Short mmCIF file of C-alpha atoms in Angstrom, two decimals:
data_model
loop_
_atom_site.label_atom_id
_atom_site.label_comp_id
_atom_site.label_asym_id
_atom_site.label_seq_id
_atom_site.Cartn_x
_atom_site.Cartn_y
_atom_site.Cartn_z
CA UNK A 27 6.59 -81.15 3.35
CA UNK A 28 9.61 -81.99 1.18
CA UNK A 29 12.16 -84.80 1.16
CA UNK A 30 14.54 -82.95 3.51
CA UNK A 31 11.76 -82.53 6.07
CA UNK A 32 10.77 -86.22 5.92
CA UNK A 33 14.40 -87.33 6.12
CA UNK A 34 15.17 -85.04 9.06
CA UNK A 35 12.07 -85.94 11.05
CA UNK A 36 12.68 -89.66 10.46
CA UNK A 37 16.11 -89.41 12.05
CA UNK A 38 14.72 -87.19 14.80
CA UNK A 39 12.16 -89.87 15.63
CA UNK A 40 14.91 -92.52 15.70
CA UNK A 41 17.00 -90.37 18.05
CA UNK A 42 14.15 -89.56 20.38
CA UNK A 43 12.83 -93.11 20.36
CA UNK A 44 16.28 -94.13 21.54
CA UNK A 45 16.11 -91.47 24.25
CA UNK A 46 12.69 -92.67 25.38
CA UNK A 47 13.64 -96.37 25.44
CA UNK A 48 16.98 -95.80 27.13
CA UNK A 49 15.29 -93.36 29.51
CA UNK A 50 12.83 -96.03 30.61
CA UNK A 51 15.70 -98.35 31.46
CA UNK A 52 17.60 -95.55 33.24
CA UNK A 53 14.52 -94.84 35.36
CA UNK A 54 14.38 -98.54 36.21
CA UNK A 55 18.04 -98.45 37.24
CA UNK A 56 17.43 -95.50 39.58
CA UNK A 57 14.56 -97.24 41.34
CA UNK A 58 16.49 -100.52 41.56
CA UNK A 59 19.80 -99.19 42.88
CA UNK A 60 18.73 -96.16 44.96
CA UNK A 61 16.28 -95.50 47.76
CA UNK A 62 13.37 -93.14 47.19
CA UNK A 63 15.18 -90.31 49.02
CA UNK A 64 18.46 -90.81 47.16
CA UNK A 65 16.70 -91.02 43.76
CA UNK A 66 14.91 -87.75 44.53
CA UNK A 67 18.21 -85.98 45.20
CA UNK A 68 20.03 -87.41 42.17
CA UNK A 69 17.22 -86.79 39.66
CA UNK A 70 16.81 -83.20 40.82
CA UNK A 71 20.60 -82.69 40.55
CA UNK A 72 20.47 -83.77 36.90
CA UNK A 73 17.66 -81.28 36.30
CA UNK A 74 19.80 -78.52 37.82
CA UNK A 75 22.60 -79.47 35.41
CA UNK A 76 20.17 -78.89 32.56
CA UNK A 77 20.35 -75.16 33.29
CA UNK A 78 23.89 -75.03 31.88
CA UNK A 79 22.72 -74.95 28.27
CA UNK A 80 21.23 -71.51 28.95
CA UNK A 81 24.58 -69.86 29.48
CA UNK A 82 25.20 -69.46 25.74
CA UNK A 83 22.84 -66.50 25.88
CA UNK A 84 20.73 -67.74 22.95
CA UNK A 85 23.44 -67.02 20.36
CA UNK A 86 23.62 -70.53 18.90
CA UNK A 87 20.00 -70.55 17.71
CA UNK A 88 20.24 -67.03 16.26
CA UNK A 89 23.58 -67.73 14.59
CA UNK A 90 22.25 -70.98 13.11
CA UNK A 91 19.22 -69.18 11.72
CA UNK A 92 21.47 -66.57 10.06
CA UNK A 93 23.65 -69.26 8.55
CA UNK A 94 20.56 -71.05 7.22
CA UNK A 95 19.03 -67.96 5.58
CA UNK A 96 22.32 -66.61 4.16
CA UNK A 97 23.03 -67.25 0.48
CA UNK A 98 26.60 -65.91 0.62
CA UNK A 99 29.23 -68.61 1.40
CA UNK A 100 31.65 -66.02 2.80
CA UNK A 101 29.00 -64.63 5.15
CA UNK A 102 28.15 -68.16 6.31
CA UNK A 103 31.82 -68.84 7.11
CA UNK A 104 32.14 -65.52 8.93
CA UNK A 105 29.17 -66.26 11.21
CA UNK A 106 30.46 -69.79 11.92
CA UNK A 107 33.94 -68.51 12.84
CA UNK A 108 32.47 -65.85 15.11
CA UNK A 109 30.34 -68.51 16.79
CA UNK A 110 33.40 -70.69 17.40
CA UNK A 111 35.20 -67.78 19.06
CA UNK A 112 32.17 -67.08 21.22
CA UNK A 113 31.87 -70.69 22.37
CA UNK A 114 35.58 -70.87 23.15
CA UNK A 115 35.08 -68.03 25.62
CA UNK A 116 31.83 -69.53 26.91
CA UNK A 117 33.61 -72.77 27.81
CA UNK A 118 35.02 -70.98 30.87
CA UNK A 119 31.54 -69.67 31.70
CA UNK A 120 30.13 -73.21 31.55
CA UNK A 121 32.70 -74.46 34.06
CA UNK A 122 32.09 -71.63 36.52
CA UNK A 123 28.31 -71.83 36.16
CA UNK A 124 28.30 -75.61 36.67
CA UNK A 125 30.23 -75.42 39.93
CA UNK A 126 28.08 -72.55 41.16
CA UNK A 127 24.82 -74.36 40.39
CA UNK A 128 25.81 -77.63 42.04
CA UNK A 129 27.21 -75.79 45.06
CA UNK A 130 23.92 -74.00 45.61
CA UNK A 131 21.91 -77.19 45.15
CA UNK A 132 24.17 -79.14 47.51
CA UNK A 133 23.25 -76.77 50.36
CA UNK A 134 19.47 -77.41 50.13
CA UNK A 135 17.82 -79.68 52.76
CA UNK A 136 17.40 -82.98 50.89
CA UNK A 137 20.99 -83.26 49.52
CA UNK A 138 22.39 -82.45 52.95
CA UNK A 139 20.19 -85.04 54.64
CA UNK A 140 21.12 -87.68 52.04
CA UNK A 141 24.74 -87.54 53.21
CA UNK A 142 26.28 -87.18 49.72
CA UNK A 143 29.77 -85.60 49.93
CA UNK A 144 30.20 -82.15 48.44
CA UNK A 145 32.97 -83.39 46.14
CA UNK A 146 30.42 -85.54 44.32
CA UNK A 147 28.44 -82.47 43.25
CA UNK A 148 31.61 -80.68 42.14
CA UNK A 149 32.59 -83.67 39.99
CA UNK A 150 29.07 -83.89 38.55
CA UNK A 151 29.22 -80.19 37.65
CA UNK A 152 32.62 -80.60 35.97
CA UNK A 153 31.44 -83.50 33.83
CA UNK A 154 28.19 -81.68 32.98
CA UNK A 155 30.17 -78.65 31.80
CA UNK A 156 32.28 -80.83 29.50
CA UNK A 157 29.14 -82.36 28.02
CA UNK A 158 27.59 -78.93 27.45
CA UNK A 159 30.75 -77.79 25.63
CA UNK A 160 30.49 -80.86 23.41
CA UNK A 161 26.77 -80.21 22.89
CA UNK A 162 27.43 -76.60 21.86
CA UNK A 163 29.65 -77.89 19.05
CA UNK A 164 27.04 -80.48 18.11
CA UNK A 165 24.52 -77.64 17.71
CA UNK A 166 26.67 -76.22 14.90
CA UNK A 167 25.55 -79.14 12.72
CA UNK A 168 22.06 -77.61 12.61
CA UNK A 169 23.40 -74.39 11.05
CA UNK A 170 25.47 -76.43 8.62
CA UNK A 171 22.27 -78.08 7.38
CA UNK A 172 23.28 -81.46 8.82
CA UNK A 173 20.29 -82.18 11.04
CA UNK A 174 20.54 -85.89 10.28
CA UNK A 175 24.08 -86.11 11.63
CA UNK A 176 23.06 -84.27 14.79
CA UNK A 177 20.25 -86.76 15.39
CA UNK A 178 22.63 -89.68 14.81
CA UNK A 179 24.83 -88.25 17.56
CA UNK A 180 21.84 -87.95 19.87
CA UNK A 181 21.06 -91.63 19.26
CA UNK A 182 24.64 -92.58 20.12
CA UNK A 183 24.49 -90.49 23.30
CA UNK A 184 21.32 -92.24 24.50
CA UNK A 185 22.67 -95.78 24.22
CA UNK A 186 26.26 -95.08 25.29
CA UNK A 187 25.07 -93.27 28.42
CA UNK A 188 22.73 -96.14 29.31
CA UNK A 189 25.42 -98.78 28.77
CA UNK A 190 27.97 -96.83 30.82
CA UNK A 191 25.54 -96.15 33.69
CA UNK A 192 24.53 -99.80 33.87
CA UNK A 193 28.18 -100.88 33.84
CA UNK A 194 29.29 -98.59 36.68
CA UNK A 195 26.23 -99.41 38.79
CA UNK A 196 26.71 -103.15 38.39
CA UNK A 197 30.31 -103.06 39.57
CA UNK A 198 29.24 -101.20 42.68
CA UNK A 199 30.05 -97.51 42.27
CA UNK A 200 26.64 -96.35 43.52
CA UNK A 201 25.87 -92.67 42.97
CA UNK A 202 29.41 -92.11 41.68
CA UNK A 203 28.20 -93.97 38.59
CA UNK A 204 26.44 -90.80 37.35
CA UNK A 205 29.52 -88.65 36.65
CA UNK A 206 31.46 -91.72 35.51
CA UNK A 207 28.73 -92.62 33.00
CA UNK A 208 28.60 -89.12 31.52
CA UNK A 209 32.39 -89.01 31.31
CA UNK A 210 32.37 -92.35 29.48
CA UNK A 211 29.76 -91.04 27.06
CA UNK A 212 31.89 -87.96 26.40
CA UNK A 213 34.89 -90.11 25.47
CA UNK A 214 32.83 -91.64 22.64
CA UNK A 215 30.74 -88.67 21.50
CA UNK A 216 33.33 -85.86 21.46
CA UNK A 217 35.62 -87.31 18.72
CA UNK A 218 32.58 -88.45 16.71
CA UNK A 219 31.12 -84.92 16.85
CA UNK A 220 34.37 -83.34 15.68
CA UNK A 221 34.62 -85.80 12.79
CA UNK A 222 31.09 -85.00 11.60
CA UNK A 223 31.56 -81.23 11.87
CA UNK A 224 34.81 -81.25 9.90
CA UNK A 225 33.20 -83.43 7.23
CA UNK A 226 30.59 -80.69 6.70
CA UNK A 227 33.00 -77.76 7.11
CA UNK A 228 36.62 -78.83 6.43
CA UNK A 229 39.31 -76.88 8.24
CA UNK A 230 37.02 -75.59 10.98
CA UNK A 231 38.83 -74.68 14.20
CA UNK A 232 36.87 -75.97 17.16
CA UNK A 233 38.53 -73.57 19.59
CA UNK A 234 39.13 -70.16 18.06
CA UNK A 235 40.52 -67.22 20.02
CA UNK A 236 39.71 -64.19 17.84
CA UNK A 237 37.89 -61.22 19.36
CA UNK A 238 38.52 -58.33 16.99
CA UNK A 239 36.22 -55.56 15.78
CA UNK A 240 34.36 -57.91 13.41
CA UNK A 241 33.55 -60.26 16.30
CA UNK A 242 32.09 -57.52 18.49
CA UNK A 243 30.17 -55.97 15.60
CA UNK A 244 28.49 -59.31 14.88
CA UNK A 245 27.69 -59.86 18.56
CA UNK A 246 26.09 -56.42 18.79
CA UNK A 247 24.11 -57.14 15.62
CA UNK A 248 22.75 -60.43 16.96
CA UNK A 249 22.32 -59.51 20.61
CA UNK A 250 18.67 -58.39 20.47
CA UNK A 251 17.45 -61.63 18.90
CA UNK A 252 19.87 -63.65 21.04
CA UNK A 253 18.60 -62.01 24.22
CA UNK A 254 14.99 -62.77 23.27
CA UNK A 255 15.93 -66.35 22.35
CA UNK A 256 17.80 -66.75 25.63
CA UNK A 257 14.78 -65.52 27.55
CA UNK A 258 12.56 -68.05 25.75
CA UNK A 259 14.94 -70.96 26.26
CA UNK A 260 15.57 -70.06 29.90
CA UNK A 261 11.88 -69.75 30.65
CA UNK A 262 11.04 -73.06 28.95
CA UNK A 263 13.80 -74.90 30.77
CA UNK A 264 12.85 -73.38 34.10
CA UNK A 265 9.17 -74.14 33.51
CA UNK A 266 9.91 -77.84 33.17
CA UNK A 267 12.56 -78.09 35.87
CA UNK A 268 11.74 -75.67 38.70
CA UNK A 269 8.79 -77.78 39.80
CA UNK A 270 11.18 -80.73 40.01
CA UNK A 271 13.77 -78.61 41.79
CA UNK A 272 11.24 -77.49 44.41
CA UNK A 273 10.09 -81.06 44.95
CA UNK A 274 13.59 -82.57 44.87
CA UNK A 275 15.01 -80.02 47.30
CA UNK A 276 12.10 -79.56 49.72
CA UNK A 277 9.40 -82.27 49.39
CA UNK A 278 10.36 -85.49 51.13
CA UNK A 279 9.64 -88.86 49.53
CA UNK A 280 8.50 -87.49 46.16
CA UNK A 281 10.73 -89.55 43.88
CA UNK A 282 7.65 -90.87 42.05
CA UNK A 283 6.91 -87.34 40.80
CA UNK A 284 10.46 -86.96 39.47
CA UNK A 285 10.39 -90.38 37.81
CA UNK A 286 7.04 -89.59 36.16
CA UNK A 287 8.25 -86.15 35.08
CA UNK A 288 11.23 -87.74 33.34
CA UNK A 289 8.92 -90.16 31.51
CA UNK A 290 6.78 -87.26 30.31
CA UNK A 291 9.86 -85.24 29.35
CA UNK A 292 11.09 -88.08 27.12
CA UNK A 293 7.69 -88.38 25.46
CA UNK A 294 7.39 -84.60 25.03
CA UNK A 295 10.81 -84.53 23.35
CA UNK A 296 9.69 -87.27 20.97
CA UNK A 297 6.37 -85.68 20.07
CA UNK A 298 7.69 -82.16 19.57
CA UNK A 299 9.88 -83.40 16.73
CA UNK A 300 7.47 -81.82 14.24
CA UNK A 301 8.23 -78.37 15.60
CA UNK A 302 11.95 -78.86 16.15
CA UNK A 303 12.56 -80.12 12.64
CA UNK A 304 10.26 -77.53 11.06
CA UNK A 305 11.81 -74.31 12.32
CA UNK A 306 15.10 -74.51 10.36
CA UNK A 307 13.11 -75.22 7.18
CA UNK A 308 10.73 -72.33 7.92
CA UNK A 309 13.75 -70.08 8.45
CA UNK A 310 14.98 -70.95 4.96
CA UNK A 311 11.53 -70.78 3.30
CA UNK A 312 8.97 -68.74 5.26
CA UNK A 313 6.09 -69.91 3.08
CA UNK A 314 6.47 -73.40 4.63
CA UNK A 315 5.28 -71.90 7.92
CA UNK A 316 2.18 -70.42 6.25
CA UNK A 317 1.32 -73.51 4.21
CA UNK A 318 2.16 -76.36 6.58
CA UNK A 319 1.68 -74.80 10.01
CA UNK A 320 -2.01 -75.68 10.35
CA UNK A 321 -1.80 -79.26 8.99
CA UNK A 322 1.13 -80.02 11.30
CA UNK A 323 -0.73 -78.57 14.29
CA UNK A 324 -3.73 -80.80 13.54
CA UNK A 325 -1.45 -83.84 13.22
CA UNK A 326 0.22 -82.86 16.49
CA UNK A 327 -3.19 -82.74 18.19
CA UNK A 328 -3.99 -86.30 17.14
CA UNK A 329 -0.57 -87.56 18.22
CA UNK A 330 -0.47 -85.91 21.64
CA UNK A 331 -3.97 -87.01 22.56
CA UNK A 332 -3.27 -90.60 21.51
CA UNK A 333 0.00 -90.92 23.43
CA UNK A 334 -1.03 -89.13 26.64
CA UNK A 335 -4.33 -91.02 26.75
CA UNK A 336 -2.43 -94.31 26.64
CA UNK A 337 0.04 -93.15 29.30
CA UNK A 338 -2.70 -92.14 31.73
CA UNK A 339 -3.72 -95.74 32.46
CA UNK A 340 -0.57 -97.73 31.65
CA UNK A 341 2.23 -95.62 33.15
CA UNK A 342 1.47 -96.16 36.88
CA UNK A 343 1.48 -99.94 36.55
CA UNK A 344 4.62 -99.87 34.42
CA UNK A 345 6.50 -97.77 37.00
CA UNK A 346 5.52 -100.20 39.77
CA UNK A 347 6.73 -103.13 37.64
CA UNK A 348 10.34 -102.26 38.34
CA UNK A 349 9.93 -100.12 41.48
CA UNK A 350 9.16 -100.87 45.09
CA UNK A 351 5.93 -99.85 46.81
CA UNK A 352 7.51 -96.59 47.98
CA UNK A 353 7.41 -95.38 44.37
CA UNK A 354 3.65 -95.86 44.09
CA UNK A 355 2.21 -93.20 41.79
CA UNK A 356 -0.23 -90.68 43.25
CA UNK A 357 -3.38 -90.42 41.12
CA UNK A 358 -3.51 -86.67 41.75
CA UNK A 359 0.10 -86.20 40.62
CA UNK A 360 -0.49 -88.28 37.50
CA UNK A 361 -3.60 -86.33 36.48
CA UNK A 362 -1.84 -83.00 37.03
CA UNK A 363 1.13 -84.06 34.91
CA UNK A 364 -1.06 -85.42 32.10
CA UNK A 365 -3.13 -82.22 32.07
CA UNK A 366 -0.07 -79.99 31.99
CA UNK A 367 1.69 -81.92 29.25
CA UNK A 368 -1.46 -82.09 27.14
CA UNK A 369 -1.80 -78.30 27.22
CA UNK A 370 1.86 -77.65 26.49
CA UNK A 371 2.00 -80.40 23.87
CA UNK A 372 -0.89 -79.10 21.79
CA UNK A 373 0.57 -75.57 21.85
CA UNK A 374 4.34 -76.15 21.74
CA UNK A 375 4.83 -76.43 17.93
CA UNK A 376 3.81 -72.79 17.46
CA UNK A 377 6.84 -71.72 19.54
CA UNK A 378 9.15 -73.41 17.05
CA UNK A 379 7.20 -72.02 14.10
CA UNK A 380 7.60 -68.51 15.54
CA UNK A 381 11.34 -69.13 16.02
CA UNK A 382 11.58 -70.06 12.34
CA UNK A 383 9.82 -66.81 11.46
CA UNK A 384 12.31 -64.90 13.63
CA UNK A 385 9.76 -63.83 16.25
CA UNK A 386 11.85 -64.56 19.35
CA UNK A 387 10.61 -61.61 21.41
CA UNK A 388 6.92 -62.50 21.60
CA UNK A 389 7.63 -66.12 22.52
CA UNK A 390 9.90 -64.90 25.32
CA UNK A 391 7.25 -62.60 26.74
CA UNK A 392 4.55 -65.27 26.85
CA UNK A 393 6.69 -67.92 28.49
CA UNK A 394 8.19 -65.50 31.02
CA UNK A 395 4.73 -64.60 32.26
CA UNK A 396 3.85 -68.26 32.66
CA UNK A 397 7.09 -68.94 34.53
CA UNK A 398 6.58 -66.00 36.89
CA UNK A 399 3.06 -67.12 37.75
CA UNK A 400 4.15 -70.74 38.28
CA UNK A 401 6.96 -69.81 40.67
CA UNK A 402 4.84 -67.36 42.68
CA UNK A 403 2.08 -69.94 43.11
CA UNK A 404 4.48 -72.82 43.87
CA UNK A 405 6.67 -71.20 46.56
CA UNK A 406 4.13 -71.53 49.42
CA UNK A 407 3.55 -75.20 48.57
CA UNK A 408 7.31 -75.89 48.40
CA UNK A 409 7.70 -74.24 51.81
CA UNK A 410 5.04 -76.62 53.16
CA UNK A 411 6.67 -79.58 51.33
CA UNK A 412 3.57 -80.39 49.26
CA UNK A 413 4.42 -82.05 45.93
CA UNK A 414 0.76 -81.99 44.82
CA UNK A 415 0.58 -78.25 45.53
CA UNK A 416 3.72 -77.50 43.51
CA UNK A 417 2.40 -79.58 40.59
CA UNK A 418 -1.00 -77.84 40.71
CA UNK A 419 0.65 -74.40 40.78
CA UNK A 420 2.48 -75.06 37.53
CA UNK A 421 -0.66 -76.46 35.89
CA UNK A 422 -2.52 -73.23 36.70
CA UNK A 423 0.36 -71.22 35.23
CA UNK A 424 0.30 -73.37 32.09
CA UNK A 425 -3.42 -72.78 31.61
CA UNK A 426 -2.89 -69.02 31.93
CA UNK A 427 0.21 -68.78 29.77
CA UNK A 428 0.11 -71.54 27.13
CA UNK A 429 -3.45 -72.73 26.61
CA UNK A 430 -4.39 -69.97 24.12
CA UNK A 431 -1.92 -67.00 23.95
CA UNK A 432 0.93 -68.60 21.97
CA UNK A 433 -1.44 -70.08 19.43
CA UNK A 434 -3.07 -66.68 19.07
CA UNK A 435 0.32 -65.06 18.34
CA UNK A 436 1.10 -67.58 15.59
CA UNK A 437 -2.39 -67.34 14.07
CA UNK A 438 -2.04 -63.57 13.85
CA UNK A 439 1.40 -63.90 12.22
CA UNK A 440 0.21 -66.26 9.45
CA UNK A 441 -3.23 -64.70 8.93
CA UNK A 442 -5.43 -67.42 10.50
CA UNK A 443 -8.30 -67.06 12.95
CA UNK A 444 -6.92 -67.79 16.43
CA UNK A 445 -10.17 -69.31 17.73
CA UNK A 446 -10.57 -71.46 14.63
CA UNK A 447 -7.01 -72.74 15.01
CA UNK A 448 -7.53 -73.39 18.72
CA UNK A 449 -10.78 -75.30 18.08
CA UNK A 450 -9.33 -77.40 15.24
CA UNK A 451 -6.36 -78.49 17.33
CA UNK A 452 -8.18 -79.08 20.62
CA UNK A 453 -11.16 -81.09 19.41
CA UNK A 454 -8.73 -83.45 17.72
CA UNK A 455 -6.53 -83.64 20.81
CA UNK A 456 -9.43 -84.33 23.19
CA UNK A 457 -11.11 -86.86 20.88
CA UNK A 458 -7.83 -88.67 20.39
CA UNK A 459 -7.21 -88.63 24.15
CA UNK A 460 -10.66 -90.11 24.84
CA UNK A 461 -10.30 -92.89 22.27
CA UNK A 462 -6.84 -93.79 23.57
CA UNK A 463 -8.02 -93.96 27.20
CA UNK A 464 -10.92 -96.20 26.14
CA UNK A 465 -8.68 -98.58 24.20
CA UNK A 466 -6.19 -98.75 27.08
CA UNK A 467 -9.00 -99.51 29.53
CA UNK A 468 -10.30 -102.30 27.30
CA UNK A 469 -6.87 -103.94 27.01
CA UNK A 470 -6.20 -103.64 30.75
CA UNK A 471 -9.39 -105.60 31.38
CA UNK A 472 -7.54 -108.56 29.85
CA UNK A 473 -5.26 -108.56 32.88
CA UNK A 474 -2.03 -107.42 31.26
CA UNK A 475 0.60 -105.98 33.60
CA UNK A 476 4.31 -105.26 33.99
CA UNK A 477 6.35 -104.81 30.83
CA UNK A 478 3.30 -105.83 28.76
CA UNK A 479 1.88 -102.41 29.63
CA UNK A 480 4.32 -100.88 27.14
CA UNK A 481 2.66 -102.94 24.43
CA UNK A 482 -0.79 -101.94 25.73
CA UNK A 483 0.12 -98.25 25.55
CA UNK A 484 1.67 -98.60 22.10
CA UNK A 485 -1.32 -100.51 20.70
CA UNK A 486 -3.76 -97.99 22.21
CA UNK A 487 -1.85 -95.04 20.75
CA UNK A 488 -1.42 -96.62 17.30
CA UNK A 489 -5.02 -97.83 17.30
CA UNK A 490 -6.20 -94.32 18.06
CA UNK A 491 -4.19 -92.89 15.16
CA UNK A 492 -5.81 -95.39 12.80
CA UNK A 493 -9.15 -93.64 13.38
CA UNK A 494 -8.25 -90.30 11.70
CA UNK A 495 -6.07 -92.12 9.16
CA UNK A 496 -8.99 -94.37 8.14
CA UNK A 497 -11.33 -91.37 7.98
CA UNK A 498 -8.98 -89.54 5.60
CA UNK A 499 -8.50 -92.59 3.38
CA UNK A 500 -12.27 -93.18 3.17
CA UNK A 501 -13.49 -89.58 2.97
CA UNK A 502 -10.48 -87.75 1.58
CA UNK A 503 -9.21 -87.39 -1.99
CA UNK A 504 -8.10 -90.48 -3.88
CA UNK A 505 -4.48 -91.54 -3.27
CA UNK A 506 -4.26 -93.74 -6.39
CA UNK A 507 -1.33 -93.05 -8.68
CA UNK A 508 0.53 -90.95 -6.09
CA UNK A 509 4.05 -91.62 -4.80
CA UNK A 510 4.46 -92.47 -1.10
CA UNK A 511 5.63 -88.91 -0.29
CA UNK A 512 2.63 -87.41 -2.13
CA UNK A 513 0.30 -89.75 -0.24
CA UNK A 514 1.84 -88.74 3.09
CA UNK A 515 1.48 -85.08 2.16
CA UNK A 516 -2.16 -85.52 1.19
CA UNK A 517 -3.00 -87.42 4.38
CA UNK A 518 -1.41 -84.81 6.63
CA UNK A 519 -3.24 -82.03 4.79
CA UNK A 520 -6.62 -83.65 5.47
CA UNK A 521 -6.22 -85.02 9.02
#
């Protein structure tokens, strides 16, 4: 765990904290300005737009990994230029795919019944495509070794989008505020992204139209890994959006599920920072994956249990603080979401570790099986418009696909015992979850409610993390005479 890792993860936490905080306010805006039925349609539409990032075919991740592991400056430049040509061509694909996706979604029952004009969905698709094109260029910063700059951009996006959405809603543009807000964000983020990229790689052409023999040779060389990466990314995205699509398109009055799912998605993004920041470093130095994989998984277990335990009791009351009674949270839905995100959270870092080790194929196979099972089980419940049934179907699929198999694959790759790894992570996660629930319950007995529930959840989560931290300080090796980075490294090793 070196200085680059600590620096990168610090900025990642800042970026994702901004996403979480701004996301909470955005959720409040949806429930304040839109009815339950309208919020259901709009939130599901945004989830559909999330599919656009898949249309790069997985090449960005593979190209970035090759740039990171290459020691030849000329080879690095060649891969970057080929990537720019590829993403110039893919810009047209993004536009076509966006309009196709929104057109299909607009024909499902709930959007039709909401009375939203078709032109709205076309405009939303157009703006989403522009943002994906900008995001594809932002992803180049990862390959250039500028993770910090990429996370700064993500922070800017979070707050600019929130400010723009609030502005357009307040002056009365209703649901038209969504495309207007994302267009406003693009006007700020696009020039900032280009400035940062050119600072790292002067003279880079953003749009490059060069498709000679060298381009096609490189594409053929990368296509196997890119195809496996695409399958993984597509399956992950579909896993965490198809349940919301089924509910948004077919299950009436289920906006609470979509609001909760967005809360959990923000938190999942924040907590999986360990994995996201680790894989580029593992790609450059494979021994990092062998040495730090297990300590980071144990730390991840403590973190996930602490945060989800706090959310279990505080989230329903917080949602109702700024929502009407029609958004009341179903206890069944909440338990299903907490269970699913606990399973995926404790296992998700190994997917990123395997990406860093170049094992895209096995990750793709595992997640595809989970996705297939989730969809097959969910379709009958979607047909009967049962949100609880759809949620339960995806939980069952998660148990079958994620609970143990991915961790087993990683353990085998780095020479650990799979069952030992599973036990070490899960007893920490469950203990942390139990302590956090208990602390939350104790604080709620004091009668706190509304926005104070955010403080209750934060105190419960932080208080829970003090338990393993105190244990390490008392029972672990002495930290005297060590620098702060050496102390942090020692604590993580012994959690």
